[in-house]
mmCIF file of C-alpha atoms in Angstrom:
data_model
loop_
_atom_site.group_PDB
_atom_site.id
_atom_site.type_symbol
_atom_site.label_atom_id
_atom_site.label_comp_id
_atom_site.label_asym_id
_atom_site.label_seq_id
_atom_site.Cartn_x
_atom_site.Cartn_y
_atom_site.Cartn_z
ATOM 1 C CA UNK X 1 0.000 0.000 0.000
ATOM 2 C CA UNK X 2 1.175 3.284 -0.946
ATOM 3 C CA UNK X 3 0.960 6.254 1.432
ATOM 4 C CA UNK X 4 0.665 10.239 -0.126
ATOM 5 C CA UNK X 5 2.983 11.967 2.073
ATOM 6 C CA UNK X 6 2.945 15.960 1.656
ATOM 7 C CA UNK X 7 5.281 18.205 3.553
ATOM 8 C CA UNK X 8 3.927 21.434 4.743
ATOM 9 C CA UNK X 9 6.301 24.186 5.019
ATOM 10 C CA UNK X 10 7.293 24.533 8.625
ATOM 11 C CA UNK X 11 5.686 27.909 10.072
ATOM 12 C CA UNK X 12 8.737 30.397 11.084
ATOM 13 C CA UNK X 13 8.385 33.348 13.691
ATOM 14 C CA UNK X 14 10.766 35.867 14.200
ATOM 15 C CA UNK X 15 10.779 34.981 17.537
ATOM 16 C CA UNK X 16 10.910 31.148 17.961
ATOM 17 C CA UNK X 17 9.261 29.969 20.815
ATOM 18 C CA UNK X 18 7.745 33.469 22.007
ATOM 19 C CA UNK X 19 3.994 33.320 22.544
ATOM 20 C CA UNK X 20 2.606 36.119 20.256
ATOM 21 C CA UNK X 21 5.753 36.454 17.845
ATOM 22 C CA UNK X 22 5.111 37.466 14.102
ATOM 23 C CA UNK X 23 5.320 35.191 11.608
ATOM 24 C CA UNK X 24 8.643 35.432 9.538
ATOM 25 C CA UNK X 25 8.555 35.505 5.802
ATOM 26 C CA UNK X 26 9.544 32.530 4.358
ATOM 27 C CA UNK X 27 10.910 33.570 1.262
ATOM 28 C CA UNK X 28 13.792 30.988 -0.604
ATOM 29 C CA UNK X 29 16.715 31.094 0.385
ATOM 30 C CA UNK X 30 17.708 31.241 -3.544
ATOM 31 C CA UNK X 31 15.815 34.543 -3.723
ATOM 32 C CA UNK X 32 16.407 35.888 -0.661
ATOM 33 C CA UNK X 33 20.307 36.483 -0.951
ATOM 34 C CA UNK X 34 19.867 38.202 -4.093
ATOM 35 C CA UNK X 35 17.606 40.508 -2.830
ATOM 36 C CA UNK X 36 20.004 41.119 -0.120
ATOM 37 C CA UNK X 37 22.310 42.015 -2.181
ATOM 38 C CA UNK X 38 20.368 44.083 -4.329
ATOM 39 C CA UNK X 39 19.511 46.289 -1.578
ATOM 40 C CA UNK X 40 22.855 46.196 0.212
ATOM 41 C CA UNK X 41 23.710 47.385 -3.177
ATOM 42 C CA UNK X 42 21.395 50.308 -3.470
ATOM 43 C CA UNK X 43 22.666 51.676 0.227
ATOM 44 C CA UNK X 44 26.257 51.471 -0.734
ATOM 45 C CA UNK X 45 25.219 53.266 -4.206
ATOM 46 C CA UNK X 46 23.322 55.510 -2.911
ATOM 47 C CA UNK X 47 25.804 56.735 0.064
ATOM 48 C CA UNK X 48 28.915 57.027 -2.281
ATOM 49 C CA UNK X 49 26.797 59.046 -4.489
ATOM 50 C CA UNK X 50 25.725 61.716 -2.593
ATOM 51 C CA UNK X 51 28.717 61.326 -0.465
ATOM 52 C CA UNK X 52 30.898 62.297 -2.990
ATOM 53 C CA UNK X 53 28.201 65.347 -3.966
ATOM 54 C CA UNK X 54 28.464 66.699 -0.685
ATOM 55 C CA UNK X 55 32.745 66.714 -0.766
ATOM 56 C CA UNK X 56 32.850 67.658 -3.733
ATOM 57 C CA UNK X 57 31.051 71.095 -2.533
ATOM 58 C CA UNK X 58 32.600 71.508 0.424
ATOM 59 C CA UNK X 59 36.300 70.851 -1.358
ATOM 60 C CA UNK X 60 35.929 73.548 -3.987
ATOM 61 C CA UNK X 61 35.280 76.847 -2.628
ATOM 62 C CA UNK X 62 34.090 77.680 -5.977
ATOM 63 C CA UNK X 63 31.406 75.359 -5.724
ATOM 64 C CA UNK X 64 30.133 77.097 -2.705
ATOM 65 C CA UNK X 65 27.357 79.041 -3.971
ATOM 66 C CA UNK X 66 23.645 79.142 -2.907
ATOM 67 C CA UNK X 67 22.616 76.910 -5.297
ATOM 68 C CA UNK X 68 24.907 74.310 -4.502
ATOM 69 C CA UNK X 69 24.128 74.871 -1.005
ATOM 70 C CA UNK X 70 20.759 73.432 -1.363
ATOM 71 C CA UNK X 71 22.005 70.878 -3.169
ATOM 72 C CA UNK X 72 24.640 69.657 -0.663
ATOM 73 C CA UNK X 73 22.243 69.783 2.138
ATOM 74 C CA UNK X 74 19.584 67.596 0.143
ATOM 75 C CA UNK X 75 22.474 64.669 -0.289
ATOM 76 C CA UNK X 76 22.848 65.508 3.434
ATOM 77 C CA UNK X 77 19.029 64.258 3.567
ATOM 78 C CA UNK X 78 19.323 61.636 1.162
ATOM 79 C CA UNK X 79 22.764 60.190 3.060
ATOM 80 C CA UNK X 80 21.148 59.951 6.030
ATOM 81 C CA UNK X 81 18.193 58.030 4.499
ATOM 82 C CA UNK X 82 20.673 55.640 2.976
ATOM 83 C CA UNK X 83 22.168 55.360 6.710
ATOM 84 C CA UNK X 84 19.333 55.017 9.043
ATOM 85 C CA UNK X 85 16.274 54.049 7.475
ATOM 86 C CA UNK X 86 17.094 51.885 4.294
ATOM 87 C CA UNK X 87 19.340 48.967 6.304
ATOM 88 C CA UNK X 88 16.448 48.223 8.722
ATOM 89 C CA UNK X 89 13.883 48.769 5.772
ATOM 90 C CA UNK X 90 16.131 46.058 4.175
ATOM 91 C CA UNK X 91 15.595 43.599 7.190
ATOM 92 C CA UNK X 92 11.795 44.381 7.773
ATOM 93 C CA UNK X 93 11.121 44.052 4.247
ATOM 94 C CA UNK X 94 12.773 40.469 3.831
ATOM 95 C CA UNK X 95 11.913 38.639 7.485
ATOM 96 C CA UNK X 96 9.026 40.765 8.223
ATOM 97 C CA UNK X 97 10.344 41.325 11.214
ATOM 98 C CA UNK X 98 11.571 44.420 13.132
ATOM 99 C CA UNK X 99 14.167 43.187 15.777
ATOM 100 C CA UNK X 100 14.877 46.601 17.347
ATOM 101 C CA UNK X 101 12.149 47.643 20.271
ATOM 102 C CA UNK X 102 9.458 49.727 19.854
ATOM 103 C CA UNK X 103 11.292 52.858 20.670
ATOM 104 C CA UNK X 104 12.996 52.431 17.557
ATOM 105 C CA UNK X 105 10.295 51.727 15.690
ATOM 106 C CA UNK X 106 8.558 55.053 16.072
ATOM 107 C CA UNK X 107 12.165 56.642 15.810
ATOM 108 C CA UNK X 108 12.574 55.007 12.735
ATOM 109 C CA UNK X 109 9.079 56.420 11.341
ATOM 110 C CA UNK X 110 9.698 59.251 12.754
ATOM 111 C CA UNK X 111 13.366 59.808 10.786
ATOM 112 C CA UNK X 112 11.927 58.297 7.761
ATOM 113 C CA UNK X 113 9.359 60.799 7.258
ATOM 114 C CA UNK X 114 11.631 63.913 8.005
ATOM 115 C CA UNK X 115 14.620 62.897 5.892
ATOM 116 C CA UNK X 116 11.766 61.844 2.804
ATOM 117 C CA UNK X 117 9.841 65.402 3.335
ATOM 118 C CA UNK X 118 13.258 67.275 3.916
ATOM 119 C CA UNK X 119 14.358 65.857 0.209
ATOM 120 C CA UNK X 120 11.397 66.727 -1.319
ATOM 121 C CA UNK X 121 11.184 70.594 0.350
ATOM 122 C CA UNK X 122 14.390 70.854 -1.120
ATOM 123 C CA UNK X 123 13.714 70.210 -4.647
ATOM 124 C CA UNK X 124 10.861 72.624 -4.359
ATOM 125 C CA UNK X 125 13.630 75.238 -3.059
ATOM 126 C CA UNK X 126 15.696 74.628 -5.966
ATOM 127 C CA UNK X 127 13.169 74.833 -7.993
ATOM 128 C CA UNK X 128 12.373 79.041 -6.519
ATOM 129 C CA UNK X 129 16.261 79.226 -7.019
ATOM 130 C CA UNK X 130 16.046 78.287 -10.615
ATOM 131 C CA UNK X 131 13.331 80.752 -11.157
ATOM 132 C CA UNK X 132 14.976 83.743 -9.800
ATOM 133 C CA UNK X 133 18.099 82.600 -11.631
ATOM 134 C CA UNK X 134 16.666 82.403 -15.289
ATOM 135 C CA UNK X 135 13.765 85.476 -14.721
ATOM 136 C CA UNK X 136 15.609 87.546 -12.622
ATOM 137 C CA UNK X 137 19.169 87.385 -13.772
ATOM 138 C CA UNK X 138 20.271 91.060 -12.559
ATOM 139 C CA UNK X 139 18.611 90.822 -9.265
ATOM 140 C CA UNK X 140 19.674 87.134 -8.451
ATOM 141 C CA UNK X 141 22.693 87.370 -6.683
ATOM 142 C CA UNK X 142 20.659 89.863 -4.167
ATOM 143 C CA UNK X 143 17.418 88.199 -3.889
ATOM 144 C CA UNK X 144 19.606 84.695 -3.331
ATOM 145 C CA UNK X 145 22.116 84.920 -1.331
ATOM 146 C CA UNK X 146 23.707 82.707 1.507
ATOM 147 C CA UNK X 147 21.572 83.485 4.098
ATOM 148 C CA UNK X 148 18.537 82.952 1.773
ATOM 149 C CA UNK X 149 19.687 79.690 0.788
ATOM 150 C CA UNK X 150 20.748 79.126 4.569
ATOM 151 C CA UNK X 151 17.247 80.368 5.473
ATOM 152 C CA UNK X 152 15.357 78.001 3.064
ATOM 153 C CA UNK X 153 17.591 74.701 4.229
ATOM 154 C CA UNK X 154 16.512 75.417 7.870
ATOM 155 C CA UNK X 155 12.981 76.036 6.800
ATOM 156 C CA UNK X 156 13.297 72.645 5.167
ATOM 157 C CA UNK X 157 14.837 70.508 7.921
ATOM 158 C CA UNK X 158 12.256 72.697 10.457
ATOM 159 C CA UNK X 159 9.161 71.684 9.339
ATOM 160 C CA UNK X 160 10.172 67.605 7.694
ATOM 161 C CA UNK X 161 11.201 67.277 11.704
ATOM 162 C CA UNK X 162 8.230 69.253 13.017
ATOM 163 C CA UNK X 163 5.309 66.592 10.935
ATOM 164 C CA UNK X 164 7.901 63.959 10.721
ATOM 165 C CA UNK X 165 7.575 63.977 14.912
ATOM 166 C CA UNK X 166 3.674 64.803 15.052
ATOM 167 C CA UNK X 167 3.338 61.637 13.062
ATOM 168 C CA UNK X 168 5.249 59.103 15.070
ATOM 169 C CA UNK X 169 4.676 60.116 18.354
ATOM 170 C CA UNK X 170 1.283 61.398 18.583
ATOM 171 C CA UNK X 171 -1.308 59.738 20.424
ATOM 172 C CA UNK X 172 -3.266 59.368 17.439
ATOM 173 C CA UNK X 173 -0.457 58.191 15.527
ATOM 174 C CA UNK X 174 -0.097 54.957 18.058
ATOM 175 C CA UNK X 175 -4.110 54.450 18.182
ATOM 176 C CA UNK X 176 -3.797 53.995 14.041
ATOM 177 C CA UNK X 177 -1.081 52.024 14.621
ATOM 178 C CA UNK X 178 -2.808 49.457 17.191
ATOM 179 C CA UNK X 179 -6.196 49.683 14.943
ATOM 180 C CA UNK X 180 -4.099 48.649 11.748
ATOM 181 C CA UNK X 181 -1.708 45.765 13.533
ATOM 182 C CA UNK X 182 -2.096 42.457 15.004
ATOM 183 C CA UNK X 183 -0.116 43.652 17.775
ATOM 184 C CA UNK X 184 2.322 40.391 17.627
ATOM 185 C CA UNK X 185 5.749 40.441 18.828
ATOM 186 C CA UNK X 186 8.601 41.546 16.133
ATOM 187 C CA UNK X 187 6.142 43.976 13.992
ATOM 188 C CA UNK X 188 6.363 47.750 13.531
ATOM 189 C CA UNK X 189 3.062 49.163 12.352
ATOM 190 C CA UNK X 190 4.891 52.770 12.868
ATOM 191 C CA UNK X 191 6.615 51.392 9.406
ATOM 192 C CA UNK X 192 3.968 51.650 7.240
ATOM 193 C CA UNK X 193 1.735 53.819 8.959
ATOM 194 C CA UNK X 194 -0.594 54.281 6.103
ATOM 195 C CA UNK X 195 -3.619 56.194 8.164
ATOM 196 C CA UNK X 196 -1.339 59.257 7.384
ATOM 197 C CA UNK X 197 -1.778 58.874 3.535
ATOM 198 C CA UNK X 198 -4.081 62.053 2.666
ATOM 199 C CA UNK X 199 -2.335 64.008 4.535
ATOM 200 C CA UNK X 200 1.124 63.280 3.708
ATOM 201 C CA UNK X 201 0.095 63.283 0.360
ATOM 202 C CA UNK X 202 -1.145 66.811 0.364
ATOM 203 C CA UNK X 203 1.857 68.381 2.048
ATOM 204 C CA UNK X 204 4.572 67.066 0.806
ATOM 205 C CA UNK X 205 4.176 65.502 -2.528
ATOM 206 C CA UNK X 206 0.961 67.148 -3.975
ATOM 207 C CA UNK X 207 1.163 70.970 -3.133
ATOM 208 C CA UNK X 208 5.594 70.630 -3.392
ATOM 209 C CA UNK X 209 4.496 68.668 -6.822
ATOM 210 C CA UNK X 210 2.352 71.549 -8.387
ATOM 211 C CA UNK X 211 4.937 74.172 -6.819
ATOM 212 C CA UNK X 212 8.292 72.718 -8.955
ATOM 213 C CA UNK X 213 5.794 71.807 -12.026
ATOM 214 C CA UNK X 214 4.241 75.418 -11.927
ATOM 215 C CA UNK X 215 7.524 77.431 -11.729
ATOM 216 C CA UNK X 216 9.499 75.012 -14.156
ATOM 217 C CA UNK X 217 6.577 75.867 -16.888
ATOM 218 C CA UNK X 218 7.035 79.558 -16.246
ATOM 219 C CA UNK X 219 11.129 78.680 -16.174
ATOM 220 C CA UNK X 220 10.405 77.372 -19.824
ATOM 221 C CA UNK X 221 8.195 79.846 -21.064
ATOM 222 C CA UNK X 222 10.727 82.311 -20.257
ATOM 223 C CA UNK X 223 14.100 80.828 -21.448
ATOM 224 C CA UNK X 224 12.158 80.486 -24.540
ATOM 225 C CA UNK X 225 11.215 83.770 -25.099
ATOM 226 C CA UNK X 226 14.623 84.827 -24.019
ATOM 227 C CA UNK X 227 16.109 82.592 -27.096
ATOM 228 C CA UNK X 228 13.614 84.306 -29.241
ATOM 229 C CA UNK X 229 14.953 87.497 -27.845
ATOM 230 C CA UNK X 230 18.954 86.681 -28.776
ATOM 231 C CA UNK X 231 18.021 85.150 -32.144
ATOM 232 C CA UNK X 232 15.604 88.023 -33.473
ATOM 233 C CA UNK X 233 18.333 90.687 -32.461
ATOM 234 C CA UNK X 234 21.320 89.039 -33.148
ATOM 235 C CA UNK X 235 23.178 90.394 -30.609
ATOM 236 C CA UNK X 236 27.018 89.502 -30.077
ATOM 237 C CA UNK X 237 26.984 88.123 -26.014
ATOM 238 C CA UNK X 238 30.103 88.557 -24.371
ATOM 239 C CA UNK X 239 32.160 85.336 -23.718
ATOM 240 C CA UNK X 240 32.086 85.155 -20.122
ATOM 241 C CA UNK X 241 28.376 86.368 -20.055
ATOM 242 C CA UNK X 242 27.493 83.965 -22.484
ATOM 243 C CA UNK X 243 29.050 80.471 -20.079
ATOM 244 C CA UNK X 244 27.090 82.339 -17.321
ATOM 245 C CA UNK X 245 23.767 81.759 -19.439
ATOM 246 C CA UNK X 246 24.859 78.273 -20.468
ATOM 247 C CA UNK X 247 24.896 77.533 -16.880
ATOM 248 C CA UNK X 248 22.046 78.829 -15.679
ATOM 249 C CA UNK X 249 19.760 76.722 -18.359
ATOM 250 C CA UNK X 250 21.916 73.663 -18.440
ATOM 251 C CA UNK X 251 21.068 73.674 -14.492
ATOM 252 C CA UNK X 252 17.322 74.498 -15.188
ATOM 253 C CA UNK X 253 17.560 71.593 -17.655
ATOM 254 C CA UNK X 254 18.684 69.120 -14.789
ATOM 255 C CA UNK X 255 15.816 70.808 -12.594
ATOM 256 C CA UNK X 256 12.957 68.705 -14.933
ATOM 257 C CA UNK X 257 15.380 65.542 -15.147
ATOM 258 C CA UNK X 258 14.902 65.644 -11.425
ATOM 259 C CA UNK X 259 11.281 66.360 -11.070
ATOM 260 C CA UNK X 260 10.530 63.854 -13.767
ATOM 261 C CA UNK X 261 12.554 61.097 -11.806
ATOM 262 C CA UNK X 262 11.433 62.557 -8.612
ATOM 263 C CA UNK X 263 7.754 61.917 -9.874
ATOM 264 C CA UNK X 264 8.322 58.362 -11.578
ATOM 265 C CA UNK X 265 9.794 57.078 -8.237
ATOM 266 C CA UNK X 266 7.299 58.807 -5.638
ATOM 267 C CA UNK X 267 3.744 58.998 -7.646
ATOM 268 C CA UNK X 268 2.805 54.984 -7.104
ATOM 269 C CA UNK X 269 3.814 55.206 -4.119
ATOM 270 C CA UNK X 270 1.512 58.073 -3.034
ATOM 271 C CA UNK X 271 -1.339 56.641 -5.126
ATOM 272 C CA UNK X 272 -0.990 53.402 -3.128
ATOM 273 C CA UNK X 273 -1.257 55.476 0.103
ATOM 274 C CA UNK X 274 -3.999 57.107 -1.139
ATOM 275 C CA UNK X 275 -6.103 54.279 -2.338
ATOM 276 C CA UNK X 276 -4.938 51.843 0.162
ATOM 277 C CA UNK X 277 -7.663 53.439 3.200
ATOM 278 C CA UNK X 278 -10.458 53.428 0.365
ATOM 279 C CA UNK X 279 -10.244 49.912 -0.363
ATOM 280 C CA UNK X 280 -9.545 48.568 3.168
ATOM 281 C CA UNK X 281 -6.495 48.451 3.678
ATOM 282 C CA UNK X 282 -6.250 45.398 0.896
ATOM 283 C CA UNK X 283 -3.258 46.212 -1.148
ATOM 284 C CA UNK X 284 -0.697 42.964 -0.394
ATOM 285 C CA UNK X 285 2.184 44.429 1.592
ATOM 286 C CA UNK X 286 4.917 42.964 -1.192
ATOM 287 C CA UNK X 287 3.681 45.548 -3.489
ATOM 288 C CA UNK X 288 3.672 48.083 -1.105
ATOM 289 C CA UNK X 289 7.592 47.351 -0.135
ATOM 290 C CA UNK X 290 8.205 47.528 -3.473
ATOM 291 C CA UNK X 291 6.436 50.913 -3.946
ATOM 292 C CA UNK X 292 8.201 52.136 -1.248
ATOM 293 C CA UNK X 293 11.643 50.822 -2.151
ATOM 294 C CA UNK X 294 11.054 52.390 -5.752
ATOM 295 C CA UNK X 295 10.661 55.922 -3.612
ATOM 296 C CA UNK X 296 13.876 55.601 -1.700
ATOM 297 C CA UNK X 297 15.767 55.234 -5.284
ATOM 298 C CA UNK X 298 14.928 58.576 -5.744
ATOM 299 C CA UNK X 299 18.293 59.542 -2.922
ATOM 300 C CA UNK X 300 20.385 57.287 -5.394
ATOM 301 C CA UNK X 301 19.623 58.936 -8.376
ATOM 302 C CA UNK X 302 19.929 62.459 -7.405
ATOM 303 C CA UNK X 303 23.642 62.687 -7.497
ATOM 304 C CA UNK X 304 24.104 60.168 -10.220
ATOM 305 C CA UNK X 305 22.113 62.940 -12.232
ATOM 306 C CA UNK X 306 23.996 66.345 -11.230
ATOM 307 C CA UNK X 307 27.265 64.073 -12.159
ATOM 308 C CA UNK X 308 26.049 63.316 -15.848
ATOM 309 C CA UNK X 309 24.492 66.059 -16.210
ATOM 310 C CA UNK X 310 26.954 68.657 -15.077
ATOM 311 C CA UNK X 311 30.686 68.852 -16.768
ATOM 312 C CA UNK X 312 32.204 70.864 -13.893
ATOM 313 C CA UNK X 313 30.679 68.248 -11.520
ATOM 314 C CA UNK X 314 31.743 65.177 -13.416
ATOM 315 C CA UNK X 315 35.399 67.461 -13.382
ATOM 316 C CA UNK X 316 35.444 67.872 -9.899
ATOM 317 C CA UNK X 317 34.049 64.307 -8.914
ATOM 318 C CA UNK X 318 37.412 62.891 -11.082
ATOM 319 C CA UNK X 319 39.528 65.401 -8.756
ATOM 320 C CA UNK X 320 38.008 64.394 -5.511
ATOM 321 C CA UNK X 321 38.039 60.361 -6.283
ATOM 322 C CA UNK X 322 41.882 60.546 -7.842
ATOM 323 C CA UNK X 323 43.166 62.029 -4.305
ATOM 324 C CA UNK X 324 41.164 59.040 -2.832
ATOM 325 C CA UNK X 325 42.657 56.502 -4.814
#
């Protein structure tokens, strides 16, 4: 007599023999190490890259300019992601488990919200910059100075820590939290806390959104009339005025290379948060992790884009990385 034997997968927790532990993934081992390495990958990327943005800036005094300012302190932003939140997100995201207390779980939303929002305010600052720079030419050095740029990076970091805070550790942040978790040992609801969808959605990705794509239209509208200007005239620019020009629309021109990524990589994310609470909380979480991992490329490709984009960057990067080698 023949018997049918099948073998169920044996059920792993993250915390073996804990009463009320989570249950671990079980994902292959023959997936899950390339995964690991994908996303070790990404961190190590993504930290050299805006690493090497942000000593690259502070090396060359010439680089030093309000502009550049911003940019530095958004690879500050986008480092710090790379640091803090994307190694545990790494972990969470392939044993479902969070191993490091509940402290650092709300921490952990907490600095994952303020370093995302402090990226995008950023972008939106550049974006002013660029405006002033390409409509205002005469007045720009007046209306942007140091202390402006200074001004706007505080602003920035002020109010990404300010929400980023009110999310995680508000009362009504941990009553969400319990209402949307199983409350099992090893999980971190603060994670994903998608309760704060419309809201985070409004503030800092659709209002900063129509803010860049607004003033890069007008940016546009007037570089083009400004060629008109030049061509119908014929006027002979001076040399050195000329470069200064070149500049100031070849950085404009990396401006909507950034928006467009920063859009491709953010948008289904945000549309996930938003439809997630309409349909009850039924979107699987894979998708979601891979929404959200799709968002954090956005800190890798930022300085991957000023470096093709910009000769004196690319110049400066093969200083900097000669004297390291």
């Amino acid at each position: 007599m023949k018997m049918n034997i099948s073998i169920v997968p044996r059920v792993q927790f993250c915390y073996e023999g804990l009463n009320g532990s989570c249950i671990r993934a079980n994902y292959p081992l023959s997936l899950r190490i390339p995964l690991y390495f994908l996303f070790t990958s990404t961190v190590i990327v993504t930290v050299g890259g805006n690493l090497l943005v942000m000593v690259t800036i502070f090396h060359f005094v010439q680089l030093q300019t309000p502009t550049n300012y911003l940019i530095c302190s958004m690879s500050v932003a986008d480092l710090l992601l790379s640091v803090t939140v994307m190694p545990p997100t790494m972990i969470e995201s392939l044993e479902n488990c969070w191993y490091f207390g509940d402290f650092l779980c709300k921490f952990y939303a907490c600095v994952d919200i303020t370093l995302c929002s402090t990226s995008v305010l950023h972008l939106t600052c550049i974006a002013i910059d660029r405006f002033f720079a390409i409509s205002q030419p005469l007045q720009y050095h007046n209306r942007m100075s140091r202390c402006v740029a200074l001004t706007m990076i505080s602003v920035s970091w002020g109010l990404s820590a300010i929400f980023g805070s009110a999310v995680a550790f508000s009362p009504d942040g941990e009553h969400a939290a319990e209402s949307t978790d199983s409350d099992c040992i090893g999980g971190c609801s603060a994670l994903h806390e998608k309760e704060i969808g419309v809201s985070y959605f409004f503030v800092f990705y659709f209002i900063p959104l129509t803010i860049m794509s607004s003033i890069y239209l007008r940016i546009l509208v007037i570089a083009i009339r400004q060629a008109n200007i030049i061509h119908q005239t014929n006027r002979q620019v001076r040399s050195g005025k000329h470069n200064v020009i070149k500049m100031d629309y070849k950085a404009t021109k990396t401006l909507g290379i950034v928006i467009s990524v920063f859009m491709l990589c953010w948008t289904p994310f945000f549309i996930c948060n938003i439809v997630d609470p309409i349909v009850g909380h039924s979107i699987p979480a894979l998708l979601y992790q891979i929404l959200m991992w799709l968002a954090y490329l956005n800190s890798m490709f930022n300085p991957i884009i000023y470096a093709i984009s910009h000769t004196w960057f690319r110049k400066h990067f093969r200083i900097i990385l000669k004297r390291l080698l």
